[in-house]
mmCIF file of C-alpha atoms and ligand atoms in Angstrom:
data_model
loop_
_atom_site.group_PDB
_atom_site.id
_atom_site.type_symbol
_atom_site.label_atom_id
_atom_site.label_comp_id
_atom_site.label_asym_id
_atom_site.label_seq_id
_atom_site.Cartn_x
_atom_site.Cartn_y
_atom_site.Cartn_z
ATOM 1 C CA MET S 28 16.726 40.964 -56.488
ATOM 2 C CA LEU S 29 19.043 43.845 -55.896
ATOM 3 C CA THR S 30 20.029 44.861 -52.369
ATOM 4 C CA LYS S 31 21.236 48.416 -51.446
ATOM 5 C CA ASP S 32 23.259 48.843 -48.297
ATOM 6 C CA GLN S 33 25.971 51.026 -46.549
ATOM 7 C CA ALA S 34 29.192 49.176 -46.678
ATOM 8 C CA ILE S 35 32.834 49.141 -45.612
ATOM 9 C CA CYS S 36 35.321 46.901 -47.392
ATOM 10 C CA ILE S 37 37.006 44.587 -44.908
ATOM 11 C CA ARG S 38 38.956 42.425 -47.413
ATOM 12 C CA ALA S 39 39.732 42.631 -51.075
ATOM 13 C CA VAL S 40 41.564 39.844 -52.961
ATOM 14 C CA ASP S 41 42.277 39.503 -56.749
ATOM 15 C CA TYR S 42 40.091 36.911 -58.395
ATOM 16 C CA SER S 43 41.379 37.311 -61.966
ATOM 17 C CA GLU S 44 43.273 39.786 -64.109
ATOM 18 C CA THR S 45 40.406 41.985 -64.076
ATOM 19 C CA SER S 46 38.038 41.213 -61.153
ATOM 20 C CA GLN S 47 38.215 41.103 -57.220
ATOM 21 C CA VAL S 48 36.409 39.192 -54.541
ATOM 22 C CA VAL S 49 35.505 41.760 -51.860
ATOM 23 C CA THR S 50 34.195 41.175 -48.293
ATOM 24 C CA PHE S 51 32.083 44.057 -47.099
ATOM 25 C CA PHE S 52 30.785 44.663 -43.601
ATOM 26 C CA THR S 53 27.416 46.182 -44.273
ATOM 27 C CA LYS S 54 24.949 47.900 -41.981
ATOM 28 C CA ALA S 55 21.687 46.081 -42.810
ATOM 29 C CA THR S 56 22.946 42.724 -44.161
ATOM 30 C CA GLY S 57 26.098 42.153 -42.011
ATOM 31 C CA LYS S 58 29.104 40.482 -43.756
ATOM 32 C CA ILE S 59 28.805 39.661 -47.422
ATOM 33 C CA SER S 60 31.267 38.422 -49.992
ATOM 34 C CA ALA S 61 30.845 39.489 -53.577
ATOM 35 C CA ILE S 62 32.605 39.435 -56.888
ATOM 36 C CA ALA S 63 33.346 42.676 -58.364
ATOM 37 C CA LYS S 64 33.476 41.892 -62.066
ATOM 38 C CA GLY S 65 35.920 44.064 -64.015
ATOM 39 C CA SER S 66 36.869 46.181 -61.017
ATOM 40 C CA LYS S 67 40.353 46.184 -62.094
ATOM 41 C CA ARG S 68 39.896 47.537 -65.404
ATOM 42 C CA PRO S 69 40.818 51.017 -66.047
ATOM 43 C CA LYS S 70 37.251 52.036 -66.882
ATOM 44 C CA SER S 71 35.560 49.870 -64.372
ATOM 45 C CA ALA S 72 32.026 50.517 -63.218
ATOM 46 C CA PHE S 73 33.369 50.881 -59.723
ATOM 47 C CA GLY S 74 35.701 53.673 -60.598
ATOM 48 C CA GLY S 75 38.891 51.386 -60.212
ATOM 49 C CA PRO S 76 39.853 48.481 -57.831
ATOM 50 C CA ILE S 77 37.943 48.551 -54.477
ATOM 51 C CA GLU S 78 40.250 49.122 -51.544
ATOM 52 C CA ILE S 79 40.222 47.691 -48.112
ATOM 53 C CA LEU S 80 38.595 50.104 -45.664
ATOM 54 C CA SER S 81 36.825 52.027 -48.395
ATOM 55 C CA HIS S 82 33.358 53.077 -47.322
ATOM 56 C CA GLY S 83 30.170 53.889 -49.435
ATOM 57 C CA ARG S 84 27.013 52.609 -50.763
ATOM 58 C CA ILE S 85 26.763 49.183 -52.499
ATOM 59 C CA VAL S 86 24.325 47.443 -54.656
ATOM 60 C CA PHE S 87 24.481 43.769 -54.835
ATOM 61 C CA SER S 88 22.429 40.699 -56.182
ATOM 62 C CA ASP S 89 22.599 37.733 -53.886
ATOM 63 C CA PRO S 90 20.181 35.082 -55.367
ATOM 64 C CA ASN S 91 21.817 32.197 -53.598
ATOM 65 C CA ARG S 92 23.344 32.667 -50.200
ATOM 66 C CA GLU S 93 25.689 29.636 -50.761
ATOM 67 C CA LYS S 94 27.511 31.394 -53.530
ATOM 68 C CA LEU S 95 29.268 34.742 -53.862
ATOM 69 C CA ALA S 96 27.031 37.776 -54.255
ATOM 70 C CA THR S 97 27.587 39.878 -57.454
ATOM 71 C CA LEU S 98 28.519 43.468 -56.747
ATOM 72 C CA THR S 99 26.841 45.769 -59.286
ATOM 73 C CA GLU S 100 27.496 49.092 -57.824
ATOM 74 C CA PHE S 101 29.926 50.855 -55.502
ATOM 75 C CA GLU S 102 29.468 54.541 -54.732
ATOM 76 C CA PRO S 103 32.175 55.910 -52.358
ATOM 77 C CA ALA S 104 30.749 58.077 -49.541
ATOM 78 C CA GLY S 105 31.116 61.639 -50.433
ATOM 79 C CA GLY S 106 31.657 64.727 -48.373
ATOM 80 C CA THR S 107 33.070 62.800 -45.573
ATOM 81 C CA PRO S 108 35.998 64.614 -43.833
ATOM 82 C CA GLY S 109 39.220 62.750 -44.227
ATOM 83 C CA LEU S 110 37.684 60.554 -46.971
ATOM 84 C CA ALA S 111 39.636 60.518 -50.232
ATOM 85 C CA PRO S 112 37.945 60.541 -53.674
ATOM 86 C CA HIS S 113 37.508 56.819 -53.881
ATOM 87 C CA GLY S 114 35.959 56.168 -50.525
ATOM 88 C CA THR S 115 39.319 55.500 -48.903
ATOM 89 C CA TRP S 116 40.895 57.228 -45.924
ATOM 90 C CA GLY S 117 43.327 59.687 -47.335
ATOM 91 C CA LEU S 118 45.094 60.414 -43.981
ATOM 92 C CA LEU S 119 45.559 56.693 -43.166
ATOM 93 C CA ARG S 120 47.930 56.367 -46.117
ATOM 94 C CA SER S 121 50.445 58.736 -44.502
ATOM 95 C CA ASP S 122 50.347 57.106 -40.983
ATOM 96 C CA LEU S 123 51.469 53.614 -41.153
ATOM 97 C CA PHE S 124 50.659 52.765 -37.434
ATOM 98 C CA THR S 125 47.108 54.198 -37.777
ATOM 99 C CA LEU S 126 46.594 52.180 -41.009
ATOM 100 C CA ASN S 127 47.774 48.994 -39.348
ATOM 101 C CA CYS S 128 45.445 49.561 -36.335
ATOM 102 C CA CYS S 129 42.413 50.029 -38.720
ATOM 103 C CA LEU S 130 43.419 46.970 -40.842
ATOM 104 C CA PHE S 131 43.724 44.882 -37.543
ATOM 105 C CA ALA S 132 40.234 46.074 -36.641
ATOM 106 C CA ALA S 133 38.987 45.014 -40.157
ATOM 107 C CA GLU S 134 40.715 41.672 -39.847
ATOM 108 C CA LEU S 135 39.001 40.803 -36.390
ATOM 109 C CA LEU S 136 35.610 42.033 -37.664
ATOM 110 C CA ASN S 137 36.043 39.554 -40.550
ATOM 111 C CA LEU S 138 37.161 36.780 -38.213
ATOM 112 C CA LEU S 139 34.482 37.260 -35.547
ATOM 113 C CA THR S 140 31.367 37.672 -37.665
ATOM 114 C CA ASP S 141 29.176 35.505 -39.759
ATOM 115 C CA GLU S 142 27.873 36.301 -43.320
ATOM 116 C CA HIS S 143 24.315 37.565 -43.279
ATOM 117 C CA ASP S 144 24.293 38.235 -39.577
ATOM 118 C CA PRO S 145 23.543 42.035 -39.190
ATOM 119 C CA HIS S 146 25.127 44.091 -36.485
ATOM 120 C CA PRO S 147 24.072 47.736 -37.216
ATOM 121 C CA ASP S 148 25.404 49.054 -34.125
ATOM 122 C CA LEU S 149 28.828 47.373 -34.662
ATOM 123 C CA PHE S 150 28.793 48.824 -38.206
ATOM 124 C CA ASP S 151 28.450 52.336 -36.782
ATOM 125 C CA SER S 152 31.125 51.487 -34.129
ATOM 126 C CA PHE S 153 33.520 50.509 -36.863
ATOM 127 C CA LEU S 154 32.803 53.486 -39.046
ATOM 128 C CA GLN S 155 33.289 55.799 -36.035
ATOM 129 C CA PHE S 156 36.473 54.168 -35.144
ATOM 130 C CA LEU S 157 37.812 54.720 -38.634
ATOM 131 C CA HIS S 158 36.879 58.539 -38.480
ATOM 132 C CA ASP S 159 38.260 58.832 -34.924
ATOM 133 C CA ALA S 160 41.540 57.120 -35.656
ATOM 134 C CA GLN S 161 42.288 59.512 -38.395
ATOM 135 C CA ASP S 162 41.811 62.432 -36.039
ATOM 136 C CA ALA S 163 43.846 60.757 -33.231
ATOM 137 C CA ALA S 164 46.483 63.098 -31.929
ATOM 138 C CA ASP S 165 49.132 60.410 -31.311
ATOM 139 C CA LYS S 166 49.791 56.752 -31.039
ATOM 140 C CA SER S 167 48.319 56.454 -27.541
ATOM 141 C CA GLU S 168 45.094 57.855 -28.517
ATOM 142 C CA THR S 169 44.878 55.516 -31.597
ATOM 143 C CA LEU S 170 45.659 52.571 -29.305
ATOM 144 C CA ALA S 171 42.928 53.587 -26.716
ATOM 145 C CA LEU S 172 40.409 53.772 -29.721
ATOM 146 C CA LEU S 173 41.407 50.373 -31.104
ATOM 147 C CA ILE S 174 41.068 48.752 -27.426
ATOM 148 C CA LEU S 175 37.639 50.258 -27.087
ATOM 149 C CA PHE S 176 36.585 48.974 -30.671
ATOM 150 C CA GLN S 177 37.908 45.485 -29.839
ATOM 151 C CA LEU S 178 35.806 45.537 -26.589
ATOM 152 C CA ALA S 179 32.677 46.741 -28.496
ATOM 153 C CA LEU S 180 33.362 44.022 -30.942
ATOM 154 C CA LEU S 181 33.670 41.215 -28.293
ATOM 155 C CA LYS S 182 30.322 42.639 -26.785
ATOM 156 C CA GLU S 183 28.467 42.594 -29.971
ATOM 157 C CA VAL S 184 29.414 38.883 -30.877
ATOM 158 C CA GLY S 185 28.537 37.651 -27.507
ATOM 159 C CA PHE S 186 31.996 37.514 -25.839
ATOM 160 C CA GLN S 187 31.918 40.450 -23.628
ATOM 161 C CA PRO S 188 34.779 39.820 -21.076
ATOM 162 C CA ILE S 189 34.172 40.279 -17.509
ATOM 163 C CA LEU S 190 36.255 43.129 -16.301
ATOM 164 C CA SER S 191 34.638 44.655 -13.107
ATOM 165 C CA ARG S 192 34.738 41.446 -11.243
ATOM 166 C CA CYS S 193 36.529 38.208 -10.921
ATOM 167 C CA ALA S 194 35.172 36.207 -13.937
ATOM 168 C CA ASN S 195 35.344 33.073 -11.867
ATOM 169 C CA CYS S 196 34.103 33.910 -8.224
ATOM 170 C CA ARG S 197 32.481 37.239 -9.125
ATOM 171 C CA THR S 198 34.375 39.200 -6.426
ATOM 172 C CA ARG S 199 34.482 42.988 -7.252
ATOM 173 C CA TYR S 200 37.781 44.104 -8.838
ATOM 174 C CA GLU S 201 39.101 46.687 -6.499
ATOM 175 C CA VAL S 202 41.011 49.438 -8.252
ATOM 176 C CA ARG S 203 42.807 50.261 -5.054
ATOM 177 C CA GLU S 204 43.969 46.740 -4.471
ATOM 178 C CA THR S 205 47.639 46.742 -3.334
ATOM 179 C CA ARG S 206 48.923 43.700 -5.397
ATOM 180 C CA ASP S 207 51.121 44.700 -8.288
ATOM 181 C CA GLU S 208 49.979 42.173 -10.892
ATOM 182 C CA VAL S 209 46.564 41.191 -12.188
ATOM 183 C CA TYR S 210 45.662 38.144 -14.154
ATOM 184 C CA PHE S 211 43.350 37.585 -17.090
ATOM 185 C CA SER S 212 42.041 34.242 -18.331
ATOM 186 C CA SER S 213 40.644 33.523 -21.823
ATOM 187 C CA SER S 214 38.858 30.201 -20.651
ATOM 188 C CA ALA S 215 37.283 32.219 -17.816
ATOM 189 C CA ASN S 216 36.715 35.289 -20.171
ATOM 190 C CA GLY S 217 37.924 37.941 -17.961
ATOM 191 C CA LEU S 218 40.051 39.109 -15.211
ATOM 192 C CA ILE S 219 40.629 36.674 -12.190
ATOM 193 C CA CYS S 220 41.281 37.362 -8.604
ATOM 194 C CA ARG S 221 44.190 36.353 -6.529
ATOM 195 C CA ASP S 222 42.249 33.479 -4.827
ATOM 196 C CA CYS S 223 41.157 32.082 -8.273
ATOM 197 C CA GLU S 224 44.381 32.761 -10.238
ATOM 198 C CA PRO S 225 46.253 29.473 -9.285
ATOM 199 C CA ALA S 226 43.400 27.359 -10.817
ATOM 200 C CA PHE S 227 43.806 28.782 -14.280
ATOM 201 C CA GLN S 228 46.518 27.416 -16.402
ATOM 202 C CA ASP S 229 45.901 29.743 -19.323
ATOM 203 C CA LYS S 230 46.217 32.902 -17.151
ATOM 204 C CA PHE S 231 47.930 35.966 -18.733
ATOM 205 C CA ARG S 232 49.726 38.379 -16.387
ATOM 206 C CA ILE S 233 49.425 42.078 -16.727
ATOM 207 C CA SER S 234 50.382 45.035 -14.557
ATOM 208 C CA LYS S 235 48.225 46.533 -12.016
ATOM 209 C CA ASN S 236 47.926 49.680 -14.222
ATOM 210 C CA ALA S 237 46.668 47.613 -17.066
ATOM 211 C CA GLY S 238 44.102 45.730 -14.821
ATOM 212 C CA ASP S 239 42.869 49.096 -13.438
ATOM 213 C CA CYS S 240 42.372 50.446 -16.961
ATOM 214 C CA LEU S 241 40.348 47.324 -18.000
ATOM 215 C CA ALA S 242 38.229 47.491 -14.891
ATOM 216 C CA ASN S 243 37.661 51.227 -15.426
ATOM 217 C CA LEU S 244 37.821 52.090 -19.165
ATOM 218 C CA LYS S 245 37.693 55.866 -18.458
ATOM 219 C CA LEU S 246 41.413 55.423 -17.386
ATOM 220 C CA LEU S 247 42.385 54.480 -20.899
ATOM 221 C CA ALA S 248 42.415 58.198 -22.100
ATOM 222 C CA GLU S 249 45.036 59.161 -19.522
ATOM 223 C CA SER S 250 47.217 56.010 -19.624
ATOM 224 C CA PRO S 251 50.765 55.865 -20.856
ATOM 225 C CA GLN S 252 51.389 54.141 -24.085
ATOM 226 C CA LYS S 253 53.329 51.419 -22.199
ATOM 227 C CA THR S 254 50.113 50.415 -20.305
ATOM 228 C CA LEU S 255 48.017 50.639 -23.618
ATOM 229 C CA LEU S 256 50.370 48.393 -25.531
ATOM 230 C CA GLU S 257 50.336 45.803 -22.639
ATOM 231 C CA ILE S 258 46.392 45.761 -22.851
ATOM 232 C CA GLU S 259 46.796 45.449 -26.734
ATOM 233 C CA LYS S 260 49.114 42.591 -26.124
ATOM 234 C CA LEU S 261 46.677 40.833 -23.820
ATOM 235 C CA LEU S 262 43.738 41.339 -26.289
ATOM 236 C CA ALA S 263 45.790 39.970 -29.275
ATOM 237 C CA HIS S 264 46.483 36.886 -27.080
ATOM 238 C CA HIS S 265 42.756 36.761 -26.253
ATOM 239 C CA PHE S 266 41.604 36.936 -29.889
ATOM 240 C CA THR S 267 44.192 34.261 -30.641
ATOM 241 C CA GLU S 268 42.679 31.944 -27.995
ATOM 242 C CA LEU S 269 39.050 32.658 -29.200
ATOM 243 C CA THR S 270 39.734 32.099 -32.968
ATOM 244 C CA GLY S 271 42.478 29.560 -32.666
ATOM 245 C CA HIS S 272 44.870 31.703 -34.855
ATOM 246 C CA ARG S 273 47.032 34.626 -34.185
ATOM 247 C CA PRO S 274 45.526 37.523 -36.241
ATOM 248 C CA LYS S 275 47.959 38.639 -38.998
ATOM 249 C CA MET S 276 47.902 42.213 -38.110
ATOM 250 C CA ALA S 277 48.723 41.811 -34.490
ATOM 251 C CA LYS S 278 52.498 41.770 -35.200
ATOM 252 C CA SER S 279 52.212 45.116 -37.221
ATOM 253 C CA VAL S 280 50.512 46.789 -34.423
ATOM 254 C CA LEU S 281 52.572 45.404 -31.505
ATOM 255 C CA GLY S 282 55.867 44.979 -33.304
ATOM 256 C CA SER S 283 56.360 41.425 -32.107
HETATM 257 ZN ZN1 ZN E 27 37.936 35.015 -7.967
#
């Protein structure tokens, strides 16, 4: 049986001289891995090798979920602003920082979702993130978009961090609090207050500005790049704790 779906490629590796194994995040089926036979041939049925982040409609057959699906069609999305002919994001190629942020988002999506576990809202958020990142005016805006996507991802997969209260004692986070540092704990899954902080060995210190932003995400848009990088550093640390590995793209985005 053939399945049709909207999809974004989140991983593509060479399988042989002529074929690839591609992982798609699809709208209705969730994540799937498929073999794209002959995709690297000059006259392939897919119009050439399938690139990571490319977006379009796919058709695949998946008779046995234990094995790789077989990709039978890939039709790049047409008429989308910023989208190059092969369903890839033309503008991303000219801006390495934005490209790295998008690749980081794709890597996290792959790490935190399971195959055949649909998340249609997350698909829409990811697609919107890719569009918005291309239109971002500067590095700060791209970082703010990445942070919001990462928080949306955590929420969708059941790990929404607690940011408006202490994750341990539930005291409300006061934006006007006078202390100049704030703590986040991955084991508590959120910000932790001054009273609870000594009990958490895994606490991660951030500035009050970064804490205020997390407690009130509307502040992200006007925050200086320094604060946004600090939040991104915290999130990269948190994803490392959650998955047990430091995501590969974290270094490319954070520079360390
Ligand atoms: Zn507390």
